[in-house]
Amino acid sequence: MGAKVPRNFRLLEELEKGEKGLGAEACSYGLDDGSDLLMTNWNGTILGPPHSVHENRIYSLKIHCGDNYPDQPPTVTFVSKVNVPCVDQKTGEVDPTKLPCLQQWKREFTMETILIELRRYMALPQNKKLPQPPEGSTY
Amino acid sequence: MALPKRIIKETERLMAEPVPGITAVPHEENLRYFDVTVDGPSQSPYEGGTFKLELFLPDDYPMTPPKVRFLTKIYHPNIDRLGRICLDVLKSNWSPALQIRTILLSIQALLGAPNPDDPLANDVAQRWKEDQNAAIQTAREWTAQYAKV
């Protein structure tokens, strides 16, 4: 096991990866407030997976990295309405017990891990045909 | 995971012979992660301020430089809004012969000698070039507002 990267330096690494666009093509993320020295609140987007009802939709999310990130997972909330079982239909919050990467969180996971897994989750056979709220509606 | 001897020695020396105007204290649960303070140099707009920073020694230190960031807001052309520092010895001019001590002294020197021609915070650097007196005044105000203990 190597050196344990502290929260803030880990978030700076993620920020730089996100800014350089090295992240997965279909997902992006960045700081909500570029002068927040604590780097707590982030915005994410997921491009709806192809061959599903989500195709060509762009979903916005908010990601909250608390003091104990990345020892603890962030809280993730959809801003754009989406109908999938892991998302609370009143608040848009992702239920951490229903998304494997949040339920079995590991320190090496990143915000990108979560966004990619959410996108895969939307494309699962049982989720890809669920009726969806109108495009562009928000919680 | 044992801490390399080099890091232990550097830490011991930082404690035994502290650099005037600089403190660096490792976190108990992560001895590669330091809470740092740097006093603003005299005759600079940062005089009278005590700036908090954080420093982390990555796995391959000292083959790669420490990671350092300001935690106190500061108005300086080579330090951006997230406290990231543009300083050659933290990047291409790093050498394993340098140490935590020398890096922190370089950062303190950077406060005394801002370099708007190699900016990280573009808006600050531009103002520094266009109206240096006004920029220095802002730097003083920020010091008074954010860096007084």
PDB file of C-alpha atoms in Angstrom:
ATOM      1  CA  MET A   1       0.000   0.000   0.000  1.00  0.00           C
ATOM      2  CA  GLY A   2       1.302   3.427  -0.930  1.00  0.00           C
ATOM      3  CA  ALA A   3       1.054   6.866   0.594  1.00  0.00           C
ATOM      4  CA  LYS A   4      -2.465   7.907   1.507  1.00  0.00           C
ATOM      5  CA  VAL A   5      -3.321  10.946  -0.600  1.00  0.00           C
ATOM      6  CA  PRO A   6      -5.201  13.482   1.570  1.00  0.00           C
ATOM      7  CA  ARG A   7      -8.669  14.651   0.550  1.00  0.00           C
ATOM      8  CA  ASN A   8      -7.681  18.022  -0.881  1.00  0.00           C
ATOM      9  CA  PHE A   9      -4.827  16.765  -3.012  1.00  0.00           C
ATOM     10  CA  ARG A  10      -7.015  13.933  -4.232  1.00  0.00           C
ATOM     11  CA  LEU A  11      -9.728  16.418  -5.228  1.00  0.00           C
ATOM     12  CA  LEU A  12      -7.121  18.583  -7.016  1.00  0.00           C
ATOM     13  CA  GLU A  13      -6.049  15.501  -9.000  1.00  0.00           C
ATOM     14  CA  GLU A  14      -9.652  14.822  -9.950  1.00  0.00           C
ATOM     15  CA  LEU A  15     -10.165  18.483 -10.871  1.00  0.00           C
ATOM     16  CA  GLU A  16      -7.133  18.490 -13.145  1.00  0.00           C
ATOM     17  CA  LYS A  17      -8.189  15.238 -14.764  1.00  0.00           C
ATOM     18  CA  GLY A  18     -11.651  16.664 -15.347  1.00  0.00           C
ATOM     19  CA  GLU A  19     -10.292  19.959 -16.740  1.00  0.00           C
ATOM     20  CA  LYS A  20      -7.946  18.244 -19.153  1.00  0.00           C
ATOM     21  CA  GLY A  21     -10.828  16.161 -20.438  1.00  0.00           C
ATOM     22  CA  LEU A  22      -8.959  12.946 -19.762  1.00  0.00           C
ATOM     23  CA  GLY A  23     -12.085  11.598 -18.164  1.00  0.00           C
ATOM     24  CA  ALA A  24     -14.512   9.252 -19.833  1.00  0.00           C
ATOM     25  CA  GLU A  25     -16.021  10.831 -22.929  1.00  0.00           C
ATOM     26  CA  ALA A  26     -19.624  10.463 -21.909  1.00  0.00           C
ATOM     27  CA  CYS A  27     -19.267  12.016 -18.460  1.00  0.00           C
ATOM     28  CA  SER A  28     -17.809  15.260 -17.185  1.00  0.00           C
ATOM     29  CA  TYR A  29     -17.460  17.024 -13.869  1.00  0.00           C
ATOM     30  CA  GLY A  30     -16.070  20.241 -12.445  1.00  0.00           C
ATOM     31  CA  LEU A  31     -16.110  22.463  -9.380  1.00  0.00           C
ATOM     32  CA  ASP A  32     -19.358  24.324  -8.737  1.00  0.00           C
ATOM     33  CA  ASP A  33     -17.448  27.352  -7.429  1.00  0.00           C
ATOM     34  CA  GLY A  34     -13.935  27.732  -8.849  1.00  0.00           C
ATOM     35  CA  SER A  35     -12.799  29.705  -5.808  1.00  0.00           C
ATOM     36  CA  ASP A  36     -14.060  27.307  -3.140  1.00  0.00           C
ATOM     37  CA  LEU A  37     -10.827  26.403  -1.347  1.00  0.00           C
ATOM     38  CA  LEU A  38     -12.636  23.491   0.327  1.00  0.00           C
ATOM     39  CA  MET A  39     -13.713  22.023  -3.056  1.00  0.00           C
ATOM     40  CA  THR A  40     -16.929  20.651  -1.584  1.00  0.00           C
ATOM     41  CA  ASN A  41     -19.548  21.027  -4.302  1.00  0.00           C
ATOM     42  CA  TRP A  42     -19.181  19.697  -7.824  1.00  0.00           C
ATOM     43  CA  ASN A  43     -21.320  19.541 -10.930  1.00  0.00           C
ATOM     44  CA  GLY A  44     -21.432  16.465 -13.105  1.00  0.00           C
ATOM     45  CA  THR A  45     -23.040  15.580 -16.409  1.00  0.00           C
ATOM     46  CA  ILE A  46     -23.874  12.249 -17.961  1.00  0.00           C
ATOM     47  CA  LEU A  47     -24.645  11.863 -21.638  1.00  0.00           C
ATOM     48  CA  GLY A  48     -27.500   9.362 -21.855  1.00  0.00           C
ATOM     49  CA  PRO A  49     -26.297   5.953 -23.032  1.00  0.00           C
ATOM     50  CA  PRO A  50     -27.094   5.013 -26.650  1.00  0.00           C
ATOM     51  CA  HIS A  51     -29.772   2.421 -27.525  1.00  0.00           C
ATOM     52  CA  SER A  52     -31.840   3.444 -24.497  1.00  0.00           C
ATOM     53  CA  VAL A  53     -34.608   5.933 -23.688  1.00  0.00           C
ATOM     54  CA  HIS A  54     -31.802   8.161 -22.364  1.00  0.00           C
ATOM     55  CA  GLU A  55     -30.050   8.472 -25.720  1.00  0.00           C
ATOM     56  CA  ASN A  56     -29.145  12.085 -26.606  1.00  0.00           C
ATOM     57  CA  ARG A  57     -30.292  13.399 -23.224  1.00  0.00           C
ATOM     58  CA  ILE A  58     -27.846  15.261 -21.032  1.00  0.00           C
ATOM     59  CA  TYR A  59     -28.299  14.711 -17.291  1.00  0.00           C
ATOM     60  CA  SER A  60     -26.971  17.201 -14.739  1.00  0.00           C
ATOM     61  CA  LEU A  61     -25.982  16.125 -11.247  1.00  0.00           C
ATOM     62  CA  LYS A  62     -24.637  17.640  -8.083  1.00  0.00           C
ATOM     63  CA  ILE A  63     -21.887  15.883  -6.151  1.00  0.00           C
ATOM     64  CA  HIS A  64     -21.108  16.818  -2.558  1.00  0.00           C
ATOM     65  CA  CYS A  65     -17.675  15.767  -1.279  1.00  0.00           C
ATOM     66  CA  GLY A  66     -17.716  16.054   2.507  1.00  0.00           C
ATOM     67  CA  ASP A  67     -14.773  16.325   4.905  1.00  0.00           C
ATOM     68  CA  ASN A  68     -14.271  12.563   4.924  1.00  0.00           C
ATOM     69  CA  TYR A  69     -14.080  12.101   1.166  1.00  0.00           C
ATOM     70  CA  PRO A  70     -12.593   9.868  -0.264  1.00  0.00           C
ATOM     71  CA  ASP A  71     -12.735   7.636   2.823  1.00  0.00           C
ATOM     72  CA  GLN A  72     -16.490   8.095   2.558  1.00  0.00           C
ATOM     73  CA  PRO A  73     -18.343   8.359  -0.755  1.00  0.00           C
ATOM     74  CA  PRO A  74     -19.817  11.707  -1.830  1.00  0.00           C
ATOM     75  CA  THR A  75     -23.559  12.277  -1.949  1.00  0.00           C
ATOM     76  CA  VAL A  76     -24.858  12.379  -5.492  1.00  0.00           C
ATOM     77  CA  THR A  77     -28.088  14.093  -6.562  1.00  0.00           C
ATOM     78  CA  PHE A  78     -29.637  14.342  -9.996  1.00  0.00           C
ATOM     79  CA  VAL A  79     -30.682  17.847 -11.008  1.00  0.00           C
ATOM     80  CA  SER A  80     -32.278  16.594 -14.223  1.00  0.00           C
ATOM     81  CA  LYS A  81     -35.283  14.360 -13.662  1.00  0.00           C
ATOM     82  CA  VAL A  82     -34.649  10.719 -14.429  1.00  0.00           C
ATOM     83  CA  ASN A  83     -36.695   7.614 -13.746  1.00  0.00           C
ATOM     84  CA  VAL A  84     -34.410   4.825 -12.546  1.00  0.00           C
ATOM     85  CA  PRO A  85     -34.770   2.771  -9.346  1.00  0.00           C
ATOM     86  CA  CYS A  86     -31.645   4.115  -7.612  1.00  0.00           C
ATOM     87  CA  VAL A  87     -32.847   7.734  -7.779  1.00  0.00           C
ATOM     88  CA  ASP A  88     -35.317   9.165  -5.257  1.00  0.00           C
ATOM     89  CA  GLN A  89     -38.159  10.517  -7.365  1.00  0.00           C
ATOM     90  CA  LYS A  90     -38.908  13.360  -4.947  1.00  0.00           C
ATOM     91  CA  THR A  91     -35.385  14.706  -4.407  1.00  0.00           C
ATOM     92  CA  GLY A  92     -33.224  13.282  -7.180  1.00  0.00           C
ATOM     93  CA  GLU A  93     -30.832  11.847  -4.636  1.00  0.00           C
ATOM     94  CA  VAL A  94     -29.015   8.654  -5.585  1.00  0.00           C
ATOM     95  CA  ASP A  95     -29.717   5.930  -3.007  1.00  0.00           C
ATOM     96  CA  PRO A  96     -26.246   4.696  -2.005  1.00  0.00           C
ATOM     97  CA  THR A  97     -27.624   1.275  -1.080  1.00  0.00           C
ATOM     98  CA  LYS A  98     -28.830   0.741  -4.649  1.00  0.00           C
ATOM     99  CA  LEU A  99     -25.674   1.642  -6.573  1.00  0.00           C
ATOM    100  CA  PRO A 100     -22.880  -0.923  -6.071  1.00  0.00           C
ATOM    101  CA  CYS A 101     -19.956   1.541  -6.267  1.00  0.00           C
ATOM    102  CA  LEU A 102     -21.503   3.658  -3.495  1.00  0.00           C
ATOM    103  CA  GLN A 103     -22.587   0.701  -1.392  1.00  0.00           C
ATOM    104  CA  GLN A 104     -19.171  -0.946  -1.590  1.00  0.00           C
ATOM    105  CA  TRP A 105     -17.189   2.287  -1.738  1.00  0.00           C
ATOM    106  CA  LYS A 106     -13.406   2.049  -1.963  1.00  0.00           C
ATOM    107  CA  ARG A 107     -10.989   4.886  -1.376  1.00  0.00           C
ATOM    108  CA  GLU A 108      -9.565   4.606  -4.883  1.00  0.00           C
ATOM    109  CA  PHE A 109     -12.968   5.246  -6.462  1.00  0.00           C
ATOM    110  CA  THR A 110     -13.504   8.733  -7.873  1.00  0.00           C
ATOM    111  CA  MET A 111     -16.366  10.960  -8.974  1.00  0.00           C
ATOM    112  CA  GLU A 112     -15.716   9.629 -12.454  1.00  0.00           C
ATOM    113  CA  THR A 113     -16.220   6.056 -11.192  1.00  0.00           C
ATOM    114  CA  ILE A 114     -19.677   7.048  -9.974  1.00  0.00           C
ATOM    115  CA  LEU A 115     -20.704   8.892 -13.140  1.00  0.00           C
ATOM    116  CA  ILE A 116     -19.597   6.008 -15.370  1.00  0.00           C
ATOM    117  CA  GLU A 117     -21.413   3.485 -13.192  1.00  0.00           C
ATOM    118  CA  LEU A 118     -24.582   5.581 -13.194  1.00  0.00           C
ATOM    119  CA  ARG A 119     -24.440   5.720 -16.980  1.00  0.00           C
ATOM    120  CA  ARG A 120     -24.056   1.924 -17.158  1.00  0.00           C
ATOM    121  CA  TYR A 121     -26.903   1.542 -14.680  1.00  0.00           C
ATOM    122  CA  MET A 122     -29.175   3.620 -16.944  1.00  0.00           C
ATOM    123  CA  ALA A 123     -28.338   1.289 -19.833  1.00  0.00           C
ATOM    124  CA  LEU A 124     -29.131  -1.954 -17.957  1.00  0.00           C
ATOM    125  CA  PRO A 125     -31.807  -4.054 -19.733  1.00  0.00           C
ATOM    126  CA  GLN A 126     -34.283  -3.467 -16.866  1.00  0.00           C
ATOM    127  CA  ASN A 127     -33.667   0.313 -16.876  1.00  0.00           C
ATOM    128  CA  LYS A 128     -33.116   1.315 -20.453  1.00  0.00           C
ATOM    129  CA  LYS A 129     -36.786   1.301 -21.458  1.00  0.00           C
ATOM    130  CA  LEU A 130     -38.392   2.842 -18.367  1.00  0.00           C
ATOM    131  CA  PRO A 131     -40.718   5.756 -19.157  1.00  0.00           C
ATOM    132  CA  GLN A 132     -38.921   9.051 -18.547  1.00  0.00           C
ATOM    133  CA  PRO A 133     -40.031  12.511 -17.407  1.00  0.00           C
ATOM    134  CA  PRO A 134     -39.982  15.218 -20.100  1.00  0.00           C
ATOM    135  CA  GLU A 135     -36.502  16.108 -21.281  1.00  0.00           C
ATOM    136  CA  GLY A 136     -35.079  19.125 -19.486  1.00  0.00           C
ATOM    137  CA  SER A 137     -37.297  18.861 -16.379  1.00  0.00           C
ATOM    138  CA  THR A 138     -35.559  19.228 -13.030  1.00  0.00           C
ATOM    139  CA  TYR A 139     -36.086  18.249  -9.384  1.00  0.00           C
TER     140      TYR A 139
ATOM    141  CA  MET B   1       4.043   0.920   5.548  1.00  0.00           C
ATOM    142  CA  ALA B   2       7.273   2.346   6.948  1.00  0.00           C
ATOM    143  CA  LEU B   3       8.047   5.989   6.438  1.00  0.00           C
ATOM    144  CA  PRO B   4      11.278   6.470   4.425  1.00  0.00           C
ATOM    145  CA  LYS B   5      14.271   7.538   6.498  1.00  0.00           C
ATOM    146  CA  ARG B   6      14.629  10.692   4.419  1.00  0.00           C
ATOM    147  CA  ILE B   7      11.159  11.886   5.449  1.00  0.00           C
ATOM    148  CA  ILE B   8      11.761  11.030   9.111  1.00  0.00           C
ATOM    149  CA  LYS B   9      15.022  12.987   9.100  1.00  0.00           C
ATOM    150  CA  GLU B  10      13.494  16.005   7.401  1.00  0.00           C
ATOM    151  CA  THR B  11      10.612  16.030   9.852  1.00  0.00           C
ATOM    152  CA  GLU B  12      12.904  15.744  12.861  1.00  0.00           C
ATOM    153  CA  ARG B  13      15.015  18.632  11.639  1.00  0.00           C
ATOM    154  CA  LEU B  14      11.960  20.788  10.935  1.00  0.00           C
ATOM    155  CA  MET B  15      10.928  20.240  14.555  1.00  0.00           C
ATOM    156  CA  ALA B  16      14.390  20.635  16.110  1.00  0.00           C
ATOM    157  CA  GLU B  17      15.553  23.615  14.048  1.00  0.00           C
ATOM    158  CA  PRO B  18      12.449  25.352  12.761  1.00  0.00           C
ATOM    159  CA  VAL B  19      12.810  27.949  10.019  1.00  0.00           C
ATOM    160  CA  PRO B  20      11.955  31.439  11.298  1.00  0.00           C
ATOM    161  CA  GLY B  21       8.507  32.463  10.077  1.00  0.00           C
ATOM    162  CA  ILE B  22       7.611  28.957   8.907  1.00  0.00           C
ATOM    163  CA  THR B  23       5.994  26.005  10.670  1.00  0.00           C
ATOM    164  CA  ALA B  24       5.369  22.519   9.299  1.00  0.00           C
ATOM    165  CA  VAL B  25       3.668  19.904  11.450  1.00  0.00           C
ATOM    166  CA  PRO B  26       2.839  16.406  10.190  1.00  0.00           C
ATOM    167  CA  HIS B  27      -0.635  14.956  10.762  1.00  0.00           C
ATOM    168  CA  GLU B  28      -0.575  12.188  13.331  1.00  0.00           C
ATOM    169  CA  GLU B  29      -2.502   9.768  11.138  1.00  0.00           C
ATOM    170  CA  ASN B  30      -0.598  10.622   7.940  1.00  0.00           C
ATOM    171  CA  LEU B  31       3.042  11.540   8.409  1.00  0.00           C
ATOM    172  CA  ARG B  32       3.383  12.526   4.756  1.00  0.00           C
ATOM    173  CA  TYR B  33       0.764  15.258   5.176  1.00  0.00           C
ATOM    174  CA  PHE B  34       1.806  18.541   6.843  1.00  0.00           C
ATOM    175  CA  ASP B  35      -0.040  21.560   8.181  1.00  0.00           C
ATOM    176  CA  VAL B  36       2.110  24.520   7.225  1.00  0.00           C
ATOM    177  CA  THR B  37       2.154  28.212   8.078  1.00  0.00           C
ATOM    178  CA  VAL B  38       4.235  30.836   6.329  1.00  0.00           C
ATOM    179  CA  ASP B  39       4.554  34.404   7.572  1.00  0.00           C
ATOM    180  CA  GLY B  40       4.353  37.074   4.888  1.00  0.00           C
ATOM    181  CA  PRO B  41       7.812  38.598   4.310  1.00  0.00           C
ATOM    182  CA  SER B  42       8.480  42.086   5.656  1.00  0.00           C
ATOM    183  CA  GLN B  43       8.334  44.912   3.099  1.00  0.00           C
ATOM    184  CA  SER B  44       5.804  42.895   1.066  1.00  0.00           C
ATOM    185  CA  PRO B  45       2.039  43.372   0.846  1.00  0.00           C
ATOM    186  CA  TYR B  46       1.757  40.103   2.789  1.00  0.00           C
ATOM    187  CA  GLU B  47       3.659  41.473   5.807  1.00  0.00           C
ATOM    188  CA  GLY B  48       1.838  40.828   9.063  1.00  0.00           C
ATOM    189  CA  GLY B  49      -0.135  37.912   7.622  1.00  0.00           C
ATOM    190  CA  THR B  50       0.218  34.264   8.550  1.00  0.00           C
ATOM    191  CA  PHE B  51      -0.763  32.039   5.644  1.00  0.00           C
ATOM    192  CA  LYS B  52      -1.921  28.455   6.061  1.00  0.00           C
ATOM    193  CA  LEU B  53      -0.813  25.861   3.563  1.00  0.00           C
ATOM    194  CA  GLU B  54      -0.953  22.094   3.241  1.00  0.00           C
ATOM    195  CA  LEU B  55       1.888  19.936   1.979  1.00  0.00           C
ATOM    196  CA  PHE B  56       1.893  16.297   0.903  1.00  0.00           C
ATOM    197  CA  LEU B  57       4.854  14.058   0.092  1.00  0.00           C
ATOM    198  CA  PRO B  58       3.784  11.638  -2.648  1.00  0.00           C
ATOM    199  CA  ASP B  59       4.884   7.998  -2.851  1.00  0.00           C
ATOM    200  CA  ASP B  60       7.888   8.724  -5.031  1.00  0.00           C
ATOM    201  CA  TYR B  61       9.170  11.693  -3.012  1.00  0.00           C
ATOM    202  CA  PRO B  62      11.965  12.840  -3.234  1.00  0.00           C
ATOM    203  CA  MET B  63      12.077  11.755  -6.876  1.00  0.00           C
ATOM    204  CA  THR B  64       9.006  13.930  -7.412  1.00  0.00           C
ATOM    205  CA  PRO B  65       8.365  17.244  -5.638  1.00  0.00           C
ATOM    206  CA  PRO B  66       6.033  17.730  -2.675  1.00  0.00           C
ATOM    207  CA  LYS B  67       2.520  18.925  -3.438  1.00  0.00           C
ATOM    208  CA  VAL B  68       1.799  22.252  -1.770  1.00  0.00           C
ATOM    209  CA  ARG B  69      -1.278  24.473  -1.716  1.00  0.00           C
ATOM    210  CA  PHE B  70      -2.393  27.636   0.084  1.00  0.00           C
ATOM    211  CA  LEU B  71      -5.413  27.206   2.343  1.00  0.00           C
ATOM    212  CA  THR B  72      -5.613  30.935   3.089  1.00  0.00           C
ATOM    213  CA  LYS B  73      -7.027  33.169   0.376  1.00  0.00           C
ATOM    214  CA  ILE B  74      -4.233  35.270  -1.106  1.00  0.00           C
ATOM    215  CA  TYR B  75      -4.024  37.869  -3.879  1.00  0.00           C
ATOM    216  CA  HIS B  76      -0.859  36.979  -5.791  1.00  0.00           C
ATOM    217  CA  PRO B  77      -0.184  36.565  -9.528  1.00  0.00           C
ATOM    218  CA  ASN B  78       1.443  33.147  -9.115  1.00  0.00           C
ATOM    219  CA  ILE B  79      -1.188  31.645  -6.811  1.00  0.00           C
ATOM    220  CA  ASP B  80      -4.634  30.790  -8.156  1.00  0.00           C
ATOM    221  CA  ARG B  81      -8.088  30.889  -6.584  1.00  0.00           C
ATOM    222  CA  LEU B  82      -7.694  27.318  -5.298  1.00  0.00           C
ATOM    223  CA  GLY B  83      -4.364  28.096  -3.666  1.00  0.00           C
ATOM    224  CA  ARG B  84      -2.302  26.304  -6.292  1.00  0.00           C
ATOM    225  CA  ILE B  85       1.208  27.693  -6.680  1.00  0.00           C
ATOM    226  CA  CYS B  86       3.145  28.329  -9.877  1.00  0.00           C
ATOM    227  CA  LEU B  87       6.766  27.917  -8.851  1.00  0.00           C
ATOM    228  CA  ASP B  88       9.530  26.322 -10.928  1.00  0.00           C
ATOM    229  CA  VAL B  89      11.032  24.314  -8.060  1.00  0.00           C
ATOM    230  CA  LEU B  90       7.665  22.633  -7.502  1.00  0.00           C
ATOM    231  CA  LYS B  91       7.631  21.528 -11.134  1.00  0.00           C
ATOM    232  CA  SER B  92      10.371  21.287 -13.759  1.00  0.00           C
ATOM    233  CA  ASN B  93      13.167  22.620 -11.549  1.00  0.00           C
ATOM    234  CA  TRP B  94      12.561  20.182  -8.711  1.00  0.00           C
ATOM    235  CA  SER B  95      15.616  18.260  -7.595  1.00  0.00           C
ATOM    236  CA  PRO B  96      15.793  15.521  -4.941  1.00  0.00           C
ATOM    237  CA  ALA B  97      18.496  17.646  -3.299  1.00  0.00           C
ATOM    238  CA  LEU B  98      15.762  20.133  -2.367  1.00  0.00           C
ATOM    239  CA  GLN B  99      13.730  19.590   0.806  1.00  0.00           C
ATOM    240  CA  ILE B 100      10.493  20.572   2.500  1.00  0.00           C
ATOM    241  CA  ARG B 101      12.468  23.323   4.218  1.00  0.00           C
ATOM    242  CA  THR B 102      13.894  24.782   0.986  1.00  0.00           C
ATOM    243  CA  ILE B 103      10.542  24.564  -0.795  1.00  0.00           C
ATOM    244  CA  LEU B 104       8.772  26.480   1.968  1.00  0.00           C
ATOM    245  CA  LEU B 105      11.516  29.111   1.910  1.00  0.00           C
ATOM    246  CA  SER B 106      11.042  29.415  -1.866  1.00  0.00           C
ATOM    247  CA  ILE B 107       7.316  29.924  -1.340  1.00  0.00           C
ATOM    248  CA  GLN B 108       7.996  32.599   1.256  1.00  0.00           C
ATOM    249  CA  ALA B 109      10.411  34.258  -1.196  1.00  0.00           C
ATOM    250  CA  LEU B 110       7.729  34.117  -3.900  1.00  0.00           C
ATOM    251  CA  LEU B 111       5.487  36.194  -1.638  1.00  0.00           C
ATOM    252  CA  GLY B 112       8.219  38.812  -1.525  1.00  0.00           C
ATOM    253  CA  ALA B 113       8.829  38.716  -5.282  1.00  0.00           C
ATOM    254  CA  PRO B 114       5.623  38.194  -7.290  1.00  0.00           C
ATOM    255  CA  ASN B 115       6.262  37.361 -10.928  1.00  0.00           C
ATOM    256  CA  PRO B 116       3.365  38.586 -13.111  1.00  0.00           C
ATOM    257  CA  ASP B 117       5.170  37.435 -16.277  1.00  0.00           C
ATOM    258  CA  ASP B 118       4.680  33.779 -15.321  1.00  0.00           C
ATOM    259  CA  PRO B 119       1.150  33.950 -14.013  1.00  0.00           C
ATOM    260  CA  LEU B 120      -1.179  31.290 -12.714  1.00  0.00           C
ATOM    261  CA  ALA B 121      -3.951  33.696 -11.774  1.00  0.00           C
ATOM    262  CA  ASN B 122      -4.334  35.599 -15.039  1.00  0.00           C
ATOM    263  CA  ASP B 123      -6.675  38.302 -13.805  1.00  0.00           C
ATOM    264  CA  VAL B 124      -4.379  39.090 -10.878  1.00  0.00           C
ATOM    265  CA  ALA B 125      -1.270  39.131 -13.083  1.00  0.00           C
ATOM    266  CA  GLN B 126      -2.888  41.469 -15.596  1.00  0.00           C
ATOM    267  CA  ARG B 127      -3.889  43.905 -12.875  1.00  0.00           C
ATOM    268  CA  TRP B 128      -0.396  43.611 -11.385  1.00  0.00           C
ATOM    269  CA  LYS B 129       1.074  44.724 -14.704  1.00  0.00           C
ATOM    270  CA  GLU B 130      -1.460  47.440 -15.485  1.00  0.00           C
ATOM    271  CA  ASP B 131      -1.657  49.054 -12.087  1.00  0.00           C
ATOM    272  CA  GLN B 132       0.886  47.634  -9.708  1.00  0.00           C
ATOM    273  CA  ASN B 133       0.063  50.014  -6.850  1.00  0.00           C
ATOM    274  CA  ALA B 134      -3.611  49.099  -6.930  1.00  0.00           C
ATOM    275  CA  ALA B 135      -2.778  45.382  -7.089  1.00  0.00           C
ATOM    276  CA  ILE B 136      -0.448  45.685  -4.105  1.00  0.00           C
ATOM    277  CA  GLN B 137      -3.158  47.542  -2.228  1.00  0.00           C
ATOM    278  CA  THR B 138      -5.607  44.685  -2.896  1.00  0.00           C
ATOM    279  CA  ALA B 139      -2.983  42.165  -1.764  1.00  0.00           C
ATOM    280  CA  ARG B 140      -2.640  44.165   1.480  1.00  0.00           C
ATOM    281  CA  GLU B 141      -6.375  44.227   2.004  1.00  0.00           C
ATOM    282  CA  TRP B 142      -6.702  40.489   1.438  1.00  0.00           C
ATOM    283  CA  THR B 143      -3.842  39.888   3.868  1.00  0.00           C
ATOM    284  CA  ALA B 144      -5.634  41.958   6.503  1.00  0.00           C
ATOM    285  CA  GLN B 145      -8.955  40.235   5.815  1.00  0.00           C
ATOM    286  CA  TYR B 146      -7.894  36.594   5.510  1.00  0.00           C
ATOM    287  CA  ALA B 147      -4.396  36.103   6.907  1.00  0.00           C
ATOM    288  CA  LYS B 148      -4.502  37.733  10.335  1.00  0.00           C
ATOM    289  CA  VAL B 149      -4.473  35.191  13.122  1.00  0.00           C
TER     290      VAL B 149
END
